[in-house]
mmCIF file of N, CA and C and ligand atoms in Angstrom:
data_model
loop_
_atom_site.group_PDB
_atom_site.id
_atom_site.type_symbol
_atom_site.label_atom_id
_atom_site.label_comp_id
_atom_site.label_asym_id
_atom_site.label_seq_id
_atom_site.Cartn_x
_atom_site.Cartn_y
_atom_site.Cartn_z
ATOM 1 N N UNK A 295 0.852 -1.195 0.000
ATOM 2 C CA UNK A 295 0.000 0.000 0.000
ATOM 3 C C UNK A 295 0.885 1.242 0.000
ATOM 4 N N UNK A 296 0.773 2.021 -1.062
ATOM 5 C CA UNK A 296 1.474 3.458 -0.659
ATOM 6 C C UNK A 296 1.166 3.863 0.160
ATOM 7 N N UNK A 297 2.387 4.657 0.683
ATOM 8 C CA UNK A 297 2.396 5.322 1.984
ATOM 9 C C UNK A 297 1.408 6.087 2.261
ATOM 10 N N UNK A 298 0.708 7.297 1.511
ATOM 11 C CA UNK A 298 -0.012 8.343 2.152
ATOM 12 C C UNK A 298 -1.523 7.239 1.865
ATOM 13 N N UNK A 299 -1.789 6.338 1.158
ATOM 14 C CA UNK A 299 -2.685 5.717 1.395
ATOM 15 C C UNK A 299 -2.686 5.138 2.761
ATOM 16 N N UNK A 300 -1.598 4.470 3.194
ATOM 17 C CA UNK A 300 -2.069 4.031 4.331
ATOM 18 C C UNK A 300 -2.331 4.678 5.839
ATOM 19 N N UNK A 301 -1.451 6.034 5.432
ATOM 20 C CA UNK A 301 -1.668 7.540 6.625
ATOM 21 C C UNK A 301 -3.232 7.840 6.524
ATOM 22 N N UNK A 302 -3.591 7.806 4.913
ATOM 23 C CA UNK A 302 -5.288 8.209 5.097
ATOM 24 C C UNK A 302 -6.013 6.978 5.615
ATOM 25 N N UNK A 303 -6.109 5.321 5.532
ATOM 26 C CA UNK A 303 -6.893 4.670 6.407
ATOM 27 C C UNK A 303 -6.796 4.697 7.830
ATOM 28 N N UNK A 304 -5.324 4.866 8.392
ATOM 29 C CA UNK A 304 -5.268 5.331 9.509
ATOM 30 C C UNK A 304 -5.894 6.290 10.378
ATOM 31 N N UNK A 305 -6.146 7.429 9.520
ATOM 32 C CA UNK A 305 -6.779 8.727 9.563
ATOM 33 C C UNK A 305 -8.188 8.159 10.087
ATOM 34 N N UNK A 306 -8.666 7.622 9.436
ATOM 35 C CA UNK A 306 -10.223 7.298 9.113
ATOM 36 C C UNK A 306 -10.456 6.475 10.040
ATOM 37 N N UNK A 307 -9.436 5.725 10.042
ATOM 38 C CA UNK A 307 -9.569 4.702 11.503
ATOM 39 C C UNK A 307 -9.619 5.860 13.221
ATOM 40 N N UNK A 308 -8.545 6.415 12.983
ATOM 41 C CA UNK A 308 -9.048 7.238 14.367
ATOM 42 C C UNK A 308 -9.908 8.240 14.373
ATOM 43 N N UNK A 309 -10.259 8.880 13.658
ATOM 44 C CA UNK A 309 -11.399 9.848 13.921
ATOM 45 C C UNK A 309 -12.628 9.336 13.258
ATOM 46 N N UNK A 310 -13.508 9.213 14.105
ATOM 47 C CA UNK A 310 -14.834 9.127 14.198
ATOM 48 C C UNK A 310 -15.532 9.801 13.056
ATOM 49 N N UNK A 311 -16.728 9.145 12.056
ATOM 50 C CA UNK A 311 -17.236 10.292 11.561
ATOM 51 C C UNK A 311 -18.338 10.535 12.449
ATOM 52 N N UNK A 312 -19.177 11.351 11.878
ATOM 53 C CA UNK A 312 -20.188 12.209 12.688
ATOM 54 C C UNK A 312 -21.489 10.719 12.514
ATOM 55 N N UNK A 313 -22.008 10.152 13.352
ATOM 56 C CA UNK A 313 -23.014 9.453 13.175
ATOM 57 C C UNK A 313 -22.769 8.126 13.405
ATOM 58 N N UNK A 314 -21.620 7.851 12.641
ATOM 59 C CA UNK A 314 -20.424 6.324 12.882
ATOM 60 C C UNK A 314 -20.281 6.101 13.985
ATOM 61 N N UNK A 315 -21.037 4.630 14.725
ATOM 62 C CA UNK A 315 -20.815 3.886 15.865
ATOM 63 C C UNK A 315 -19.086 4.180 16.371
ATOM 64 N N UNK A 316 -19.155 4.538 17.602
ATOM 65 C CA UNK A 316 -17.666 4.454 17.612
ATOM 66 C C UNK A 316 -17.189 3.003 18.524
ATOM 67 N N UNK A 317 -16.020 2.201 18.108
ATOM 68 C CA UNK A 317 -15.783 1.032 18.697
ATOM 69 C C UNK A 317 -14.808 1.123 20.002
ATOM 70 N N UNK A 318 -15.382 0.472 21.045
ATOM 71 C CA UNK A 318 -15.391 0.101 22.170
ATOM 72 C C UNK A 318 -14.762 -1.123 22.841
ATOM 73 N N UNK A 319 -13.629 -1.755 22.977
ATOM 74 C CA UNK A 319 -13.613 -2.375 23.380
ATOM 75 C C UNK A 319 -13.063 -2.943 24.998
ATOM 76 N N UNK A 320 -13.525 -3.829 25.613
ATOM 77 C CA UNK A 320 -13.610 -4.075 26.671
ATOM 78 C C UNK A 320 -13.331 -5.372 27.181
ATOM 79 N N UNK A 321 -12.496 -5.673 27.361
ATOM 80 C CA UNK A 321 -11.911 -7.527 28.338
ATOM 81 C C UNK A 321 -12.928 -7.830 28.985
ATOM 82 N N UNK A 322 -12.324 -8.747 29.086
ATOM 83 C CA UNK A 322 -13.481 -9.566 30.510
ATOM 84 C C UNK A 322 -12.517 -10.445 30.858
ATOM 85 N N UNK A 323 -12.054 -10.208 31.553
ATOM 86 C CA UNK A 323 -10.962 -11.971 32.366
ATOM 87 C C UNK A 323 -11.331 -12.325 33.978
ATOM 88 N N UNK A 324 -10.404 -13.306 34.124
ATOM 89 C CA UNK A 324 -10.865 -13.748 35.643
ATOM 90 C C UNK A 324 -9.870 -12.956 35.911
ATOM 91 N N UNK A 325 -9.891 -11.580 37.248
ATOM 92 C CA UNK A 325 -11.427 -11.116 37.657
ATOM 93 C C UNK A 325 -11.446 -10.300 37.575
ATOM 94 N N UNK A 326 -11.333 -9.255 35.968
ATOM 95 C CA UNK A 326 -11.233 -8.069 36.103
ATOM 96 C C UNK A 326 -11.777 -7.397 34.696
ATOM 97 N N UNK A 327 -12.193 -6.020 34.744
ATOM 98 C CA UNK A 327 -12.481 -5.653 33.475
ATOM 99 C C UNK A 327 -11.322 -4.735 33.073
ATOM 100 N N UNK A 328 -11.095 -4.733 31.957
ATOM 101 C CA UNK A 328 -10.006 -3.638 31.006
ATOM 102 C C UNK A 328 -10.481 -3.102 29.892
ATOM 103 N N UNK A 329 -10.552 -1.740 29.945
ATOM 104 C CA UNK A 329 -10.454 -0.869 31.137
ATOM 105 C C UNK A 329 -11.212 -1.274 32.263
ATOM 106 N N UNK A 330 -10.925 -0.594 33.582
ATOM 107 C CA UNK A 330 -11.791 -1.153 34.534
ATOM 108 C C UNK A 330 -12.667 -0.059 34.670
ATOM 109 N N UNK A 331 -12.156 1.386 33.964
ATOM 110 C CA UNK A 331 -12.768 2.620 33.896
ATOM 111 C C UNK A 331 -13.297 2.831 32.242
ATOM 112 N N UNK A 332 -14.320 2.780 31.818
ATOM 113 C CA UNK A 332 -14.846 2.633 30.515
ATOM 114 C C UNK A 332 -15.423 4.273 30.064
ATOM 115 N N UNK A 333 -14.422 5.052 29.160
ATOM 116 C CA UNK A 333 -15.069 6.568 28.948
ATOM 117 C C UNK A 333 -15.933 6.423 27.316
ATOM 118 N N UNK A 334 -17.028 6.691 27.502
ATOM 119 C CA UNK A 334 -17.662 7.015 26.364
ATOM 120 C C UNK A 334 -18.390 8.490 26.643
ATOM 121 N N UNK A 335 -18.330 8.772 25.038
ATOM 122 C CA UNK A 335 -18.701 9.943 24.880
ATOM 123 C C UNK A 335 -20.589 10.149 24.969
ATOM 124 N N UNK A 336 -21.306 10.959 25.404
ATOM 125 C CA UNK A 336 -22.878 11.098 25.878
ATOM 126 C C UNK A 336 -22.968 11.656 23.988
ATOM 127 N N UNK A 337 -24.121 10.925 23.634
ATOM 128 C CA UNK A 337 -24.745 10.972 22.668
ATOM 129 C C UNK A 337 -24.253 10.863 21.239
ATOM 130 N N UNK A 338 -23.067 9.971 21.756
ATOM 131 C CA UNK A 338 -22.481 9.549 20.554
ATOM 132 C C UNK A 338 -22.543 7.925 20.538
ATOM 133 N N UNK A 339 -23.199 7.410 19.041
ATOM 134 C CA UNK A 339 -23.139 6.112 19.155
ATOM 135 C C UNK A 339 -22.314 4.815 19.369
ATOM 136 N N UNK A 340 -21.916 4.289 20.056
ATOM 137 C CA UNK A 340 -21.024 3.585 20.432
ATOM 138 C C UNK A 340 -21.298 1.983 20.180
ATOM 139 N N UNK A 341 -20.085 1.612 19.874
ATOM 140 C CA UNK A 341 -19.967 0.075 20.196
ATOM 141 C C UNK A 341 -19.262 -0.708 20.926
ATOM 142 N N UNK A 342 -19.902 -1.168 22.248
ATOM 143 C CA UNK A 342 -19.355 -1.804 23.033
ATOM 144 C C UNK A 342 -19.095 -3.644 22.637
ATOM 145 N N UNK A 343 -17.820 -3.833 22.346
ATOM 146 C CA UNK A 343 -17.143 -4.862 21.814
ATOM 147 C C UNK A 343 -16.514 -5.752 23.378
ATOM 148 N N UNK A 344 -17.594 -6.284 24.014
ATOM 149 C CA UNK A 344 -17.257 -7.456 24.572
ATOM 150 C C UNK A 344 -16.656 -8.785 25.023
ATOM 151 N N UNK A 345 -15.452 -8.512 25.189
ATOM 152 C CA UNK A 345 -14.334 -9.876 24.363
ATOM 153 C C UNK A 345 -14.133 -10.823 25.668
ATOM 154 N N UNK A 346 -14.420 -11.866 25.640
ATOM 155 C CA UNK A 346 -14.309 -12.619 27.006
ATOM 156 C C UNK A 346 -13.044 -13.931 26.488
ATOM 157 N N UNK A 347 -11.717 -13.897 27.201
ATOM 158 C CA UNK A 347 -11.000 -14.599 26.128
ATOM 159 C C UNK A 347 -10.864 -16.227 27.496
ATOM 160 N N UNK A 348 -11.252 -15.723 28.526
ATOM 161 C CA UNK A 348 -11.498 -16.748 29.083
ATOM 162 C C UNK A 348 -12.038 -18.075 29.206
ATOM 163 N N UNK A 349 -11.906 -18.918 30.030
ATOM 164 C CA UNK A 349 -12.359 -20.414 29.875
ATOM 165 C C UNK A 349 -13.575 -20.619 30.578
ATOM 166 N N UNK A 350 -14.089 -19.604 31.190
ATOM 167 C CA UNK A 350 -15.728 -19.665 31.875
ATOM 168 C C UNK A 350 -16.300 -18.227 32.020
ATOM 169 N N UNK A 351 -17.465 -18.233 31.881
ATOM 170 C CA UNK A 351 -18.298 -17.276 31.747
ATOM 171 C C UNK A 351 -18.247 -15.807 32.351
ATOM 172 N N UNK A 352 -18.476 -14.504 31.865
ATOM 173 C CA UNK A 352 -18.542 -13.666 32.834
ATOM 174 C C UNK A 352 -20.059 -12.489 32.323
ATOM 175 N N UNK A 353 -19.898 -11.610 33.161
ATOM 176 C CA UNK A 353 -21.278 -10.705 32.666
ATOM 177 C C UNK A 353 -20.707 -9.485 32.827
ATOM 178 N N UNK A 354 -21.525 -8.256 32.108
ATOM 179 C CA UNK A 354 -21.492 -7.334 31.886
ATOM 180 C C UNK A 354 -22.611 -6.813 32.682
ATOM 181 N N UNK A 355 -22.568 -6.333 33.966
ATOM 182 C CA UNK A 355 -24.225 -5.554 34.379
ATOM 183 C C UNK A 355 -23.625 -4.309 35.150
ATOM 184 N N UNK A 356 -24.812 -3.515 34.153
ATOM 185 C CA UNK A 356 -24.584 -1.968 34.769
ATOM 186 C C UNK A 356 -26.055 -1.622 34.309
ATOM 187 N N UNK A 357 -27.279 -2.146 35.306
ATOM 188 C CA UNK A 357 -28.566 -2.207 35.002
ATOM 189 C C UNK A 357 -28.890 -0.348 34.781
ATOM 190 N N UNK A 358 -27.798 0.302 35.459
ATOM 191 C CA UNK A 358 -28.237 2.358 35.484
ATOM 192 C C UNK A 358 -28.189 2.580 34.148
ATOM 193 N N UNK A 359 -26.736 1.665 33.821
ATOM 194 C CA UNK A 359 -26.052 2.312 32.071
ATOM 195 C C UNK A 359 -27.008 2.170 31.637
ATOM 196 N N UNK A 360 -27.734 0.831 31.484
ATOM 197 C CA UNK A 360 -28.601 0.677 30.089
ATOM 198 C C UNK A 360 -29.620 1.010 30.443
ATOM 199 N N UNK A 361 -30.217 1.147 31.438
ATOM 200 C CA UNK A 361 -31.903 2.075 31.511
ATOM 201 C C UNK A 361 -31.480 3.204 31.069
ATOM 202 N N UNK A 362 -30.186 4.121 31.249
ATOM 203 C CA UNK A 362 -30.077 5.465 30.989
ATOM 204 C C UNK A 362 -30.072 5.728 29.049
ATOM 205 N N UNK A 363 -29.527 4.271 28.906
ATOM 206 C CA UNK A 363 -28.758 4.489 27.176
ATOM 207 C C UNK A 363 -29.813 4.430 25.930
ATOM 208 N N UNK A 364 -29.824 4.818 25.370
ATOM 209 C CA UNK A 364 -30.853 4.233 23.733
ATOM 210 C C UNK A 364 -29.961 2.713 23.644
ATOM 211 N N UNK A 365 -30.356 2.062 23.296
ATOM 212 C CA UNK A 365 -30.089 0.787 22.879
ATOM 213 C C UNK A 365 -30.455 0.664 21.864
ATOM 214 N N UNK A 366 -29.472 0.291 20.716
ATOM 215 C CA UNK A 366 -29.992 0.061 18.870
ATOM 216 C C UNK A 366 -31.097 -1.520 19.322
ATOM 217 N N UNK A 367 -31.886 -1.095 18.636
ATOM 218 C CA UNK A 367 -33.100 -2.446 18.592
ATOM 219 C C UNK A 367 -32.169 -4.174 18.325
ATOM 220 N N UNK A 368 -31.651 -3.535 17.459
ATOM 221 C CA UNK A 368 -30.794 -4.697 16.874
ATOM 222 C C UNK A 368 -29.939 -5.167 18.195
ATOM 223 N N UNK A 369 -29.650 -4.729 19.248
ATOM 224 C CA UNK A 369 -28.959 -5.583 20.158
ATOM 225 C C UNK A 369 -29.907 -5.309 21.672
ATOM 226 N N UNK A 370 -31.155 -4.686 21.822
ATOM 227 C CA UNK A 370 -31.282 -4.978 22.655
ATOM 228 C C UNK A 370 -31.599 -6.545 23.822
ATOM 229 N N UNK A 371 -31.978 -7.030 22.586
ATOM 230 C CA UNK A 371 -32.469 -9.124 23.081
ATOM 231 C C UNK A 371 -31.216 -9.244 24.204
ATOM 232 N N UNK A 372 -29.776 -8.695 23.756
ATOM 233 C CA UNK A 372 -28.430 -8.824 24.288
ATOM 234 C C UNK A 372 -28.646 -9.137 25.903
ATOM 235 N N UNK A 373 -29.409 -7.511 26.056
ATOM 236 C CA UNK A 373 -29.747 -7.338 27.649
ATOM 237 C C UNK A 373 -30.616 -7.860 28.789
ATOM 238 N N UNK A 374 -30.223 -8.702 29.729
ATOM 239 C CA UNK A 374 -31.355 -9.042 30.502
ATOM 240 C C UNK A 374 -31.267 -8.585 31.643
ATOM 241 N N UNK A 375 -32.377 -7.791 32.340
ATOM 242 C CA UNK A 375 -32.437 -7.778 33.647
ATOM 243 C C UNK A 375 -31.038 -6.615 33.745
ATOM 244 N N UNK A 376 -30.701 -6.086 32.834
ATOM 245 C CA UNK A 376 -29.261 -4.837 33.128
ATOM 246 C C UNK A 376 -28.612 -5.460 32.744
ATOM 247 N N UNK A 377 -28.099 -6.637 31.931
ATOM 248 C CA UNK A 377 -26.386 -7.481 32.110
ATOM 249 C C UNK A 377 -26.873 -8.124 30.750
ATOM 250 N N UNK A 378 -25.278 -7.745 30.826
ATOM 251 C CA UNK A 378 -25.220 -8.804 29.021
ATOM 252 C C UNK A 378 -24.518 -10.069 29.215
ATOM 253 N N UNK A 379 -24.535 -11.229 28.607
ATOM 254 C CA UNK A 379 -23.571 -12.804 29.375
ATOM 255 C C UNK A 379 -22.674 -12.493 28.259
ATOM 256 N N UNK A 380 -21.710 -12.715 28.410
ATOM 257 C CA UNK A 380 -20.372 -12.733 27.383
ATOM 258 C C UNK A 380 -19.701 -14.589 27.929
ATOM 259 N N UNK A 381 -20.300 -15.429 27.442
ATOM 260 C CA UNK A 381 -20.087 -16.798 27.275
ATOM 261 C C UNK A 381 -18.343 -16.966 26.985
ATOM 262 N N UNK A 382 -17.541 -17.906 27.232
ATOM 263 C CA UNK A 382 -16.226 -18.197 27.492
ATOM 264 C C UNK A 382 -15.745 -18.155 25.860
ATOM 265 N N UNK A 383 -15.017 -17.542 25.608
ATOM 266 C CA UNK A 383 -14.045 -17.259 24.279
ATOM 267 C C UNK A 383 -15.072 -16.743 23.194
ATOM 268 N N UNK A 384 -15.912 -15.833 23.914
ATOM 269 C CA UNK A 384 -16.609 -15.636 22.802
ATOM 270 C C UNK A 384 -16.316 -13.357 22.793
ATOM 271 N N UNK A 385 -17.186 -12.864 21.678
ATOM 272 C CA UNK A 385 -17.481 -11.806 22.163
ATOM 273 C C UNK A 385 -19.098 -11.568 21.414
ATOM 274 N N UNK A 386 -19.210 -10.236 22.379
ATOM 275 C CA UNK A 386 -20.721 -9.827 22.252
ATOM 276 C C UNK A 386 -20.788 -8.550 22.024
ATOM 277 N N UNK A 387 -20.956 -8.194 20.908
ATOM 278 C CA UNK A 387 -21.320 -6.649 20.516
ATOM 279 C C UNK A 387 -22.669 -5.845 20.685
ATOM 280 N N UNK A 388 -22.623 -5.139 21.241
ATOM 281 C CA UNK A 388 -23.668 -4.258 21.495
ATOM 282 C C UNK A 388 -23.577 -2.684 21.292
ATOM 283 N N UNK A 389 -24.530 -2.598 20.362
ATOM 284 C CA UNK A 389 -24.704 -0.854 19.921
ATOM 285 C C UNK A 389 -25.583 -0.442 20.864
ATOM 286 N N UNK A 390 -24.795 1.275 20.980
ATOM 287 C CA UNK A 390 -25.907 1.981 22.066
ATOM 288 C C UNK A 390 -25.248 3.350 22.079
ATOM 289 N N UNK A 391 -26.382 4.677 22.437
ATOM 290 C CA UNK A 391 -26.197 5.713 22.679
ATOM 291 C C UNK A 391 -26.049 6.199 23.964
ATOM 292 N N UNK A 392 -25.155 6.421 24.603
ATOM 293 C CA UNK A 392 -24.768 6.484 25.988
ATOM 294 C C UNK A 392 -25.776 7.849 26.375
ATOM 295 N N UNK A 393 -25.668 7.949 27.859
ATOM 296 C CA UNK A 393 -26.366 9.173 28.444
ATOM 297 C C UNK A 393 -25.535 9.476 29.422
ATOM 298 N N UNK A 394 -25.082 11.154 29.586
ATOM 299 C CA UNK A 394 -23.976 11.057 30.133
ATOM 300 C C UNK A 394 -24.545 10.384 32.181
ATOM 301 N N UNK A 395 -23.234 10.779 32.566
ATOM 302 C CA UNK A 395 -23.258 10.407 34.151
ATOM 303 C C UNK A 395 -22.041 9.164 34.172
ATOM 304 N N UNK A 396 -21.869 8.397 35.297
ATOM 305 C CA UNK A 396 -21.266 7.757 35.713
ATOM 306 C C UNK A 396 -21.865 6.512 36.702
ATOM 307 N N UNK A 397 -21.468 5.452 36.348
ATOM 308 C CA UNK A 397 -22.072 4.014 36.444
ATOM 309 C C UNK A 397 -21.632 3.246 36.943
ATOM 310 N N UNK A 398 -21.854 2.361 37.875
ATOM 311 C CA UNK A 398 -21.432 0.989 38.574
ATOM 312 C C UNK A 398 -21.746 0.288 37.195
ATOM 313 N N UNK A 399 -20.116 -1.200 37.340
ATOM 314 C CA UNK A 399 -20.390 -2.235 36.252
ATOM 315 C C UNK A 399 -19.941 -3.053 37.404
ATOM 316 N N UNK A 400 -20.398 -4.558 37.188
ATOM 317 C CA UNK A 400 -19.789 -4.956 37.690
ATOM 318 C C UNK A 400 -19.860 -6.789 37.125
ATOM 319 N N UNK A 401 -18.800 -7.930 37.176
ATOM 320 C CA UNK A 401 -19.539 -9.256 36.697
ATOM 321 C C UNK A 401 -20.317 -9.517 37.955
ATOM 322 N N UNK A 402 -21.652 -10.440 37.584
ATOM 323 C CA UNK A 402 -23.112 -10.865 38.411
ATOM 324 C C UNK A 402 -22.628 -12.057 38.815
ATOM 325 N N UNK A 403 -21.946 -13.177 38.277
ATOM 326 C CA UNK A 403 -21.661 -13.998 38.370
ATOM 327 C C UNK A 403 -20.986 -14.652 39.871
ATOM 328 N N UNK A 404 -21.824 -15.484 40.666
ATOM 329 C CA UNK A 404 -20.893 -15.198 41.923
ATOM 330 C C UNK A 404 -19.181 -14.951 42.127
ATOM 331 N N UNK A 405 -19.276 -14.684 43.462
ATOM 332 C CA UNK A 405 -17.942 -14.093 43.939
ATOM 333 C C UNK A 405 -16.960 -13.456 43.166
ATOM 334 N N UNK A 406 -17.208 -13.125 41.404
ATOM 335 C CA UNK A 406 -16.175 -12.236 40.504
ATOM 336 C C UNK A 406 -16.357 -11.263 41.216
ATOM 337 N N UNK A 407 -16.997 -10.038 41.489
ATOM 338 C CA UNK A 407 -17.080 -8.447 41.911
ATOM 339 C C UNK A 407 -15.993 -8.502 43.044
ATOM 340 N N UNK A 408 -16.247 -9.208 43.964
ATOM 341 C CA UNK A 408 -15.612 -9.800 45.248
ATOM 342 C C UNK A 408 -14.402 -10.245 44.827
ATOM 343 N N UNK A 409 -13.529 -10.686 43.748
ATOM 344 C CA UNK A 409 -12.279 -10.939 43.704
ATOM 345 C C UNK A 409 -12.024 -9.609 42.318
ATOM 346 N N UNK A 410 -12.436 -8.753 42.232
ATOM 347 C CA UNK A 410 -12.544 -7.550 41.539
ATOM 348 C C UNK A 410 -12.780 -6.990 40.248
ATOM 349 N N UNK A 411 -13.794 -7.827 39.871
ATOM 350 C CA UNK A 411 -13.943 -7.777 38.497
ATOM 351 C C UNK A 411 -15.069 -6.416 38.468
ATOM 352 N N UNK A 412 -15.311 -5.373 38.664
ATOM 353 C CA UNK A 412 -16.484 -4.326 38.876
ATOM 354 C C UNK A 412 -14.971 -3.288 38.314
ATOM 355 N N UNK A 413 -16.134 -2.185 37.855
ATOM 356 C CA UNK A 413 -15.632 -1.184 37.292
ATOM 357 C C UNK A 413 -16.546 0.269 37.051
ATOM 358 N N UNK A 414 -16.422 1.195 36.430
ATOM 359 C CA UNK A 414 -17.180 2.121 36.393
ATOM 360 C C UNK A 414 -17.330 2.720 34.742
ATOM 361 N N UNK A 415 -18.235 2.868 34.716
ATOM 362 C CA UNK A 415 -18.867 3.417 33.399
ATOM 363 C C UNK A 415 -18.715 5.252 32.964
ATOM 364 N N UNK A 416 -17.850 5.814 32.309
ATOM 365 C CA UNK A 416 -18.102 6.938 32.595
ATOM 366 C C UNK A 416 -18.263 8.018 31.459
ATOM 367 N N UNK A 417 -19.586 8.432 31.211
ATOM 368 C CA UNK A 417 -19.771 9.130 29.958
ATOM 369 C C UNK A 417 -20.076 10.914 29.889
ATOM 370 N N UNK A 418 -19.105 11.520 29.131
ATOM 371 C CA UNK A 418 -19.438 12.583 29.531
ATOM 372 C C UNK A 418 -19.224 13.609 27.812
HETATM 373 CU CU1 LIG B 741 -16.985 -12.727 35.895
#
């Protein structure tokens, strides 16, 4: 690829256009999330990219985030009860329009939060 071609996909890769989901991504391991501090921008569409590279299950619940967020139709089924399951070596994408404020996350799954898998949501 010539050079200034590949400076312009680069380009395009980091700045956002106006409307364009922006991508999100987020670990899940035993017992922690990365980031453990998650910044999204308020009223910009986002994609939270779920990657669980682990050998057993973990969850995503921040029941405030998503009552507060638009949720694209297309992924709300994702959500139950506030929490998304991100199943062992898998990932789970979910589109959504954040609302600003700041959020408890934490995995539901017993005793993860408790060996420190919780984190905070923070959109502004
Ligand atoms: Cu967990």
């Amino acid at each position: 690829m010539p050079r200034t071609l590949a400076f312009v996909a680069l380009l395009a890769f980091a700045s956002p256009v106006a409307g364009q989901p922006v991508a999100v991504p987020v670990d899940l391991t035993n017992f922690r999330f990365t980031p453990a501090q998650i910044e999204l921008k308020a009223n910009v569409p986002a994609i939270l990219q779920l990657r669980n590279a682990a050998s057993g299950g973990h969850s995503f619940s921040a029941p405030a985030f998503f009552a507060a967020a638009h949720v694209d139709p297309a992924s709300a089924g994702l959500i139950r009860e506030g929490k998304i399951e991100v199943p062992a070596h898998s990932t789970v994408q979910v589109t959504l329009t954040a609302a600003a404020g700041q959020y408890p996350l934490k995995c539901s799954h017993p005793f993860h939060s408790s060996l420190g898998m919780k984190g905070t949501i923070v959109v502004r």
